[in-house]
Amino acid sequence: MNIHDFQKMKDEGRKISMVTCYDYSSARAVAESNIDCILVGDSLAMTMHGYPTTLSATTAMMALHTAAVAKGAPTKFIVADLPFLSYRKGLKDAMDAVHELMSAGAHAVKLEGVRGHAEIVRHIVDSGVPVMGHLGLTPQSVHGLGGMKVQARTNAALKALTSQARELEDAGCFAIVLECVPPQGARTVADLLKIPTIGIGAGPHVSGQVLVYQDMLGLNPGFKPKFLRVYANTFEVIRTALNAFDNDVKSGAFPSESESYRDFESPDQKVTKRSEHAAKNGRGSRITLASDMNH
Ligand code: KIV
């Protein structure tokens, strides 16, 4: 996947799938899936750090999570969010943030809105960094919007949304996320633009869909917005597994003999000697150690 594939998929009427991802082990699962691309969203401030809004995400946080995801999913296209105000303090600060995220392993950055920073978007794009826009409900403006509300519900608001979408396309964005926009409004924007639109709570008439990993996997049980489809009840699966472990520990059922190492004096010594030899001869000990741990 690269930015041309996004355009190609829209042009050919093929839908784009995107999920958020914030850590190495989740990224490994996404890497093994058919999902087209990953968003290291600033929603990580909430899902991974427990803050009430995305406003607490920092560039350092975004870079750390992006680096972990890049290691877990080295073959996926990764978009990283520029966090709250990082692109509103002038060009130098914006470019420093972009530099940090791209150095961490992102292939593109995403930012919210356009009013007052179209020139910065243009400069980032002209610097060779693909930019994904984000319109509709823009969570970094939660207080300015008066809460997490569905957007573009009047003709005037839809008109403003379409003109912002056009501005982002003109500034060089390769795609735009539309969040919490009713389907007909989202369709108006999608049909107006050449570039793809990726919806979350924006109905079916857009070029692709994005969901937050924790939400779609049922790891956030209290969160039930209308647009969300939960594909697995992972919270319950984890809780059941944890309780099974707790039971086994307390009853003495874990560990069993087959889950315990044999005594040092046993014929297993051969394996230990082999690993000592490998370590002495300067070969990487990690693989040897890992294989020793299996016997
Ligand atoms: O941060 C995020 O998770 C996002 C998605 C909701 C699109 O921006």
Short mmCIF file of C-alpha atoms in Angstrom, two decimals, residues 36-234:
data_model
loop_
_atom_site.label_atom_id
_atom_site.label_comp_id
_atom_site.label_asym_id
_atom_site.label_seq_id
_atom_site.Cartn_x
_atom_site.Cartn_y
_atom_site.Cartn_z
CA ASP A 36 -5.07 -2.13 4.19
CA CYS A 37 -3.49 0.40 6.51
CA ILE A 38 -2.90 1.41 10.10
CA LEU A 39 -3.66 4.65 11.90
CA VAL A 40 -1.62 5.39 15.00
CA GLY A 41 -4.38 7.70 16.19
CA ASP A 42 -4.13 10.24 18.96
CA SER A 43 -7.09 8.31 20.41
CA LEU A 44 -4.24 6.39 22.07
CA ALA A 45 -4.34 9.08 24.78
CA MET A 46 -7.69 7.54 25.73
CA THR A 47 -7.35 3.86 24.82
CA MET A 48 -3.76 3.35 25.99
CA HIS A 49 -3.28 6.05 28.62
CA GLY A 50 -6.77 6.47 30.08
CA TYR A 51 -7.19 10.22 29.47
CA PRO A 52 -10.74 11.50 28.88
CA THR A 53 -9.94 13.16 25.52
CA THR A 54 -7.27 13.11 22.81
CA LEU A 55 -5.94 16.48 23.99
CA SER A 56 -3.36 14.80 26.22
CA ALA A 57 -1.51 13.10 23.35
CA THR A 58 1.96 14.55 22.78
CA THR A 59 4.35 14.22 19.88
CA ALA A 60 6.70 12.13 22.06
CA MET A 61 3.83 9.75 22.90
CA MET A 62 2.81 9.51 19.24
CA ALA A 63 6.40 8.79 18.17
CA LEU A 64 6.89 6.09 20.80
CA HIS A 65 3.70 4.25 19.80
CA THR A 66 4.43 4.73 16.07
CA ALA A 67 7.86 3.12 16.51
CA ALA A 68 6.31 0.12 18.30
CA VAL A 69 3.68 -0.31 15.57
CA ALA A 70 6.28 0.03 12.80
CA LYS A 71 8.27 -2.83 14.36
CA GLY A 72 5.18 -5.05 14.64
CA ALA A 73 3.75 -4.30 11.19
CA PRO A 74 6.71 -3.51 8.93
CA THR A 75 4.76 -4.22 5.73
CA LYS A 76 1.71 -2.02 6.43
CA PHE A 77 1.19 1.62 5.46
CA ILE A 78 1.21 3.60 8.71
CA VAL A 79 -0.45 6.98 9.23
CA ALA A 80 0.40 8.78 12.48
CA ASP A 81 -1.68 11.56 14.02
CA LEU A 82 -0.13 14.96 14.61
CA PRO A 83 -1.34 15.65 18.15
CA PHE A 84 -3.25 18.56 19.65
CA LEU A 85 -1.81 22.00 18.73
CA SER A 86 1.41 20.50 17.32
CA TYR A 87 0.62 22.03 13.90
CA ARG A 88 -0.89 25.27 15.24
CA LYS A 89 2.26 26.86 16.70
CA GLY A 90 3.96 27.78 13.46
CA LEU A 91 5.78 26.00 10.71
CA LYS A 92 8.91 25.04 12.63
CA ASP A 93 7.05 23.29 15.45
CA ALA A 94 4.79 21.55 12.94
CA MET A 95 7.75 20.33 10.89
CA ASP A 96 9.59 19.16 14.04
CA ALA A 97 6.53 17.07 14.95
CA VAL A 98 6.26 15.69 11.41
CA HIS A 99 9.98 14.86 11.48
CA GLU A 100 9.61 12.98 14.77
CA LEU A 101 6.67 10.88 13.56
CA MET A 102 8.23 10.07 10.18
CA SER A 103 11.54 9.14 11.85
CA ALA A 104 9.59 6.82 14.15
CA GLY A 105 8.33 4.85 11.15
CA ALA A 106 5.17 6.59 9.87
CA HIS A 107 4.58 6.80 6.11
CA ALA A 108 2.11 9.70 6.39
CA VAL A 109 0.69 12.07 8.99
CA LYS A 110 -2.91 12.99 9.73
CA LEU A 111 -4.16 16.30 11.06
CA GLU A 112 -7.56 17.72 11.93
CA GLY A 113 -9.35 20.64 10.28
CA VAL A 114 -7.90 23.08 7.77
CA ARG A 115 -8.88 26.61 8.80
CA GLY A 116 -5.67 28.48 9.60
CA HIS A 117 -3.25 25.72 8.65
CA ALA A 118 -3.80 25.02 4.93
CA GLU A 119 -0.35 26.53 4.23
CA ILE A 120 1.24 24.16 6.74
CA VAL A 121 -0.50 21.21 5.07
CA ARG A 122 0.87 22.38 1.72
CA HIS A 123 4.39 22.73 3.15
CA ILE A 124 4.31 19.23 4.69
CA VAL A 125 3.11 17.77 1.36
CA ASP A 126 5.76 19.74 -0.57
CA SER A 127 8.35 18.30 1.83
CA GLY A 128 7.49 14.84 0.53
CA VAL A 129 5.32 13.76 3.44
CA PRO A 130 1.82 12.49 2.58
CA VAL A 131 -0.93 14.14 4.61
CA MET A 132 -4.33 12.68 5.48
CA GLY A 133 -6.96 15.25 6.49
CA HIS A 134 -9.65 14.76 9.13
CA LEU A 135 -12.99 16.64 9.05
CA GLY A 136 -16.45 16.39 10.57
CA LEU A 137 -16.13 15.58 14.25
CA THR A 138 -12.55 16.57 15.00
CA PRO A 139 -11.92 15.35 18.57
CA GLN A 140 -9.01 17.77 19.15
CA SER A 141 -11.68 20.53 18.97
CA VAL A 142 -14.03 18.78 21.38
CA HIS A 143 -14.38 21.84 23.61
CA GLY A 144 -14.77 24.20 20.65
CA LEU A 145 -17.49 21.95 19.25
CA GLY A 146 -19.29 21.77 22.60
CA GLY A 147 -18.81 18.00 22.92
CA MET A 148 -18.47 14.89 20.79
CA LYS A 149 -21.35 15.64 18.41
CA VAL A 150 -22.46 14.50 14.97
CA GLN A 151 -21.48 17.22 12.47
CA ALA A 152 -22.84 18.69 9.22
CA ARG A 153 -26.49 18.40 10.19
CA THR A 154 -27.56 21.65 8.54
CA ASN A 155 -27.14 22.93 4.99
CA ALA A 156 -24.79 25.66 6.19
CA ALA A 157 -22.64 23.17 8.13
CA LEU A 158 -22.51 20.81 5.16
CA LYS A 159 -21.50 23.69 2.91
CA ALA A 160 -18.68 24.57 5.32
CA LEU A 161 -17.60 20.92 5.44
CA THR A 162 -17.47 20.58 1.65
CA SER A 163 -15.45 23.77 1.28
CA GLN A 164 -12.97 22.58 3.94
CA ALA A 165 -12.69 19.22 2.17
CA ARG A 166 -11.93 21.01 -1.10
CA GLU A 167 -9.31 23.14 0.65
CA LEU A 168 -7.58 20.04 2.00
CA GLU A 169 -7.62 18.40 -1.41
CA ASP A 170 -6.20 21.58 -2.98
CA ALA A 171 -3.49 21.67 -0.30
CA GLY A 172 -2.38 18.21 -1.45
CA CYS A 173 -3.95 15.72 1.01
CA PHE A 174 -4.04 12.18 -0.37
CA ALA A 175 -7.15 11.18 1.64
CA ILE A 176 -9.54 12.59 4.22
CA VAL A 177 -11.13 10.97 7.28
CA LEU A 178 -14.76 11.99 7.76
CA GLU A 179 -15.93 11.42 11.32
CA CYS A 180 -19.57 11.43 12.49
CA VAL A 181 -21.20 12.92 9.42
CA PRO A 182 -24.64 11.67 8.28
CA PRO A 183 -24.45 9.44 5.18
CA GLN A 184 -25.91 11.84 2.60
CA GLY A 185 -23.60 14.65 3.70
CA ALA A 186 -20.62 12.31 3.60
CA ARG A 187 -21.69 11.19 0.13
CA THR A 188 -21.82 14.82 -1.04
CA VAL A 189 -18.22 15.33 0.15
CA ALA A 190 -17.02 11.98 -1.21
CA ASP A 191 -18.54 12.63 -4.66
CA LEU A 192 -17.12 16.13 -4.79
CA LEU A 193 -13.53 15.04 -4.13
CA LYS A 194 -11.12 13.20 -6.35
CA ILE A 195 -9.19 11.83 -3.35
CA PRO A 196 -10.60 9.03 -1.17
CA THR A 197 -12.62 9.64 1.97
CA ILE A 198 -12.38 7.22 4.90
CA GLY A 199 -15.36 7.26 7.21
CA ILE A 200 -15.96 6.59 10.87
CA GLY A 201 -19.62 7.12 11.61
CA ALA A 202 -20.03 8.56 8.10
CA GLY A 203 -22.19 5.87 6.50
CA PRO A 204 -21.46 3.61 3.54
CA HIS A 205 -20.97 6.08 0.64
CA VAL A 206 -17.30 6.81 1.34
CA SER A 207 -14.15 5.17 -0.03
CA GLY A 208 -13.28 3.22 3.10
CA GLN A 209 -13.88 2.73 6.81
CA VAL A 210 -11.75 3.11 9.92
CA LEU A 211 -12.48 1.84 13.42
CA VAL A 212 -10.58 2.02 16.67
CA TYR A 213 -8.96 -1.36 17.41
CA GLN A 214 -10.10 -1.49 21.04
CA ASP A 215 -13.68 -0.56 20.12
CA MET A 216 -14.13 -3.05 17.28
CA LEU A 217 -12.58 -5.85 19.34
CA GLY A 218 -14.86 -5.25 22.32
CA LEU A 219 -12.06 -4.09 24.61
CA ASN A 220 -13.98 -0.94 25.52
CA PRO A 221 -17.26 -2.49 26.74
CA GLY A 222 -19.07 0.70 27.85
CA PHE A 223 -18.55 2.48 24.53
CA LYS A 224 -21.47 1.95 22.16
CA PRO A 225 -21.80 4.72 19.55
CA LYS A 226 -24.34 4.06 16.77
CA PHE A 227 -21.64 3.58 14.13
CA LEU A 228 -19.66 0.92 15.98
CA ARG A 229 -19.72 -2.75 15.05
CA VAL A 230 -18.06 -4.98 17.63
CA TYR A 231 -16.39 -7.96 15.92
CA ALA A 232 -15.24 -9.89 19.00
CA ASN A 233 -15.94 -9.87 22.71
CA THR A 234 -12.24 -9.69 23.59
#
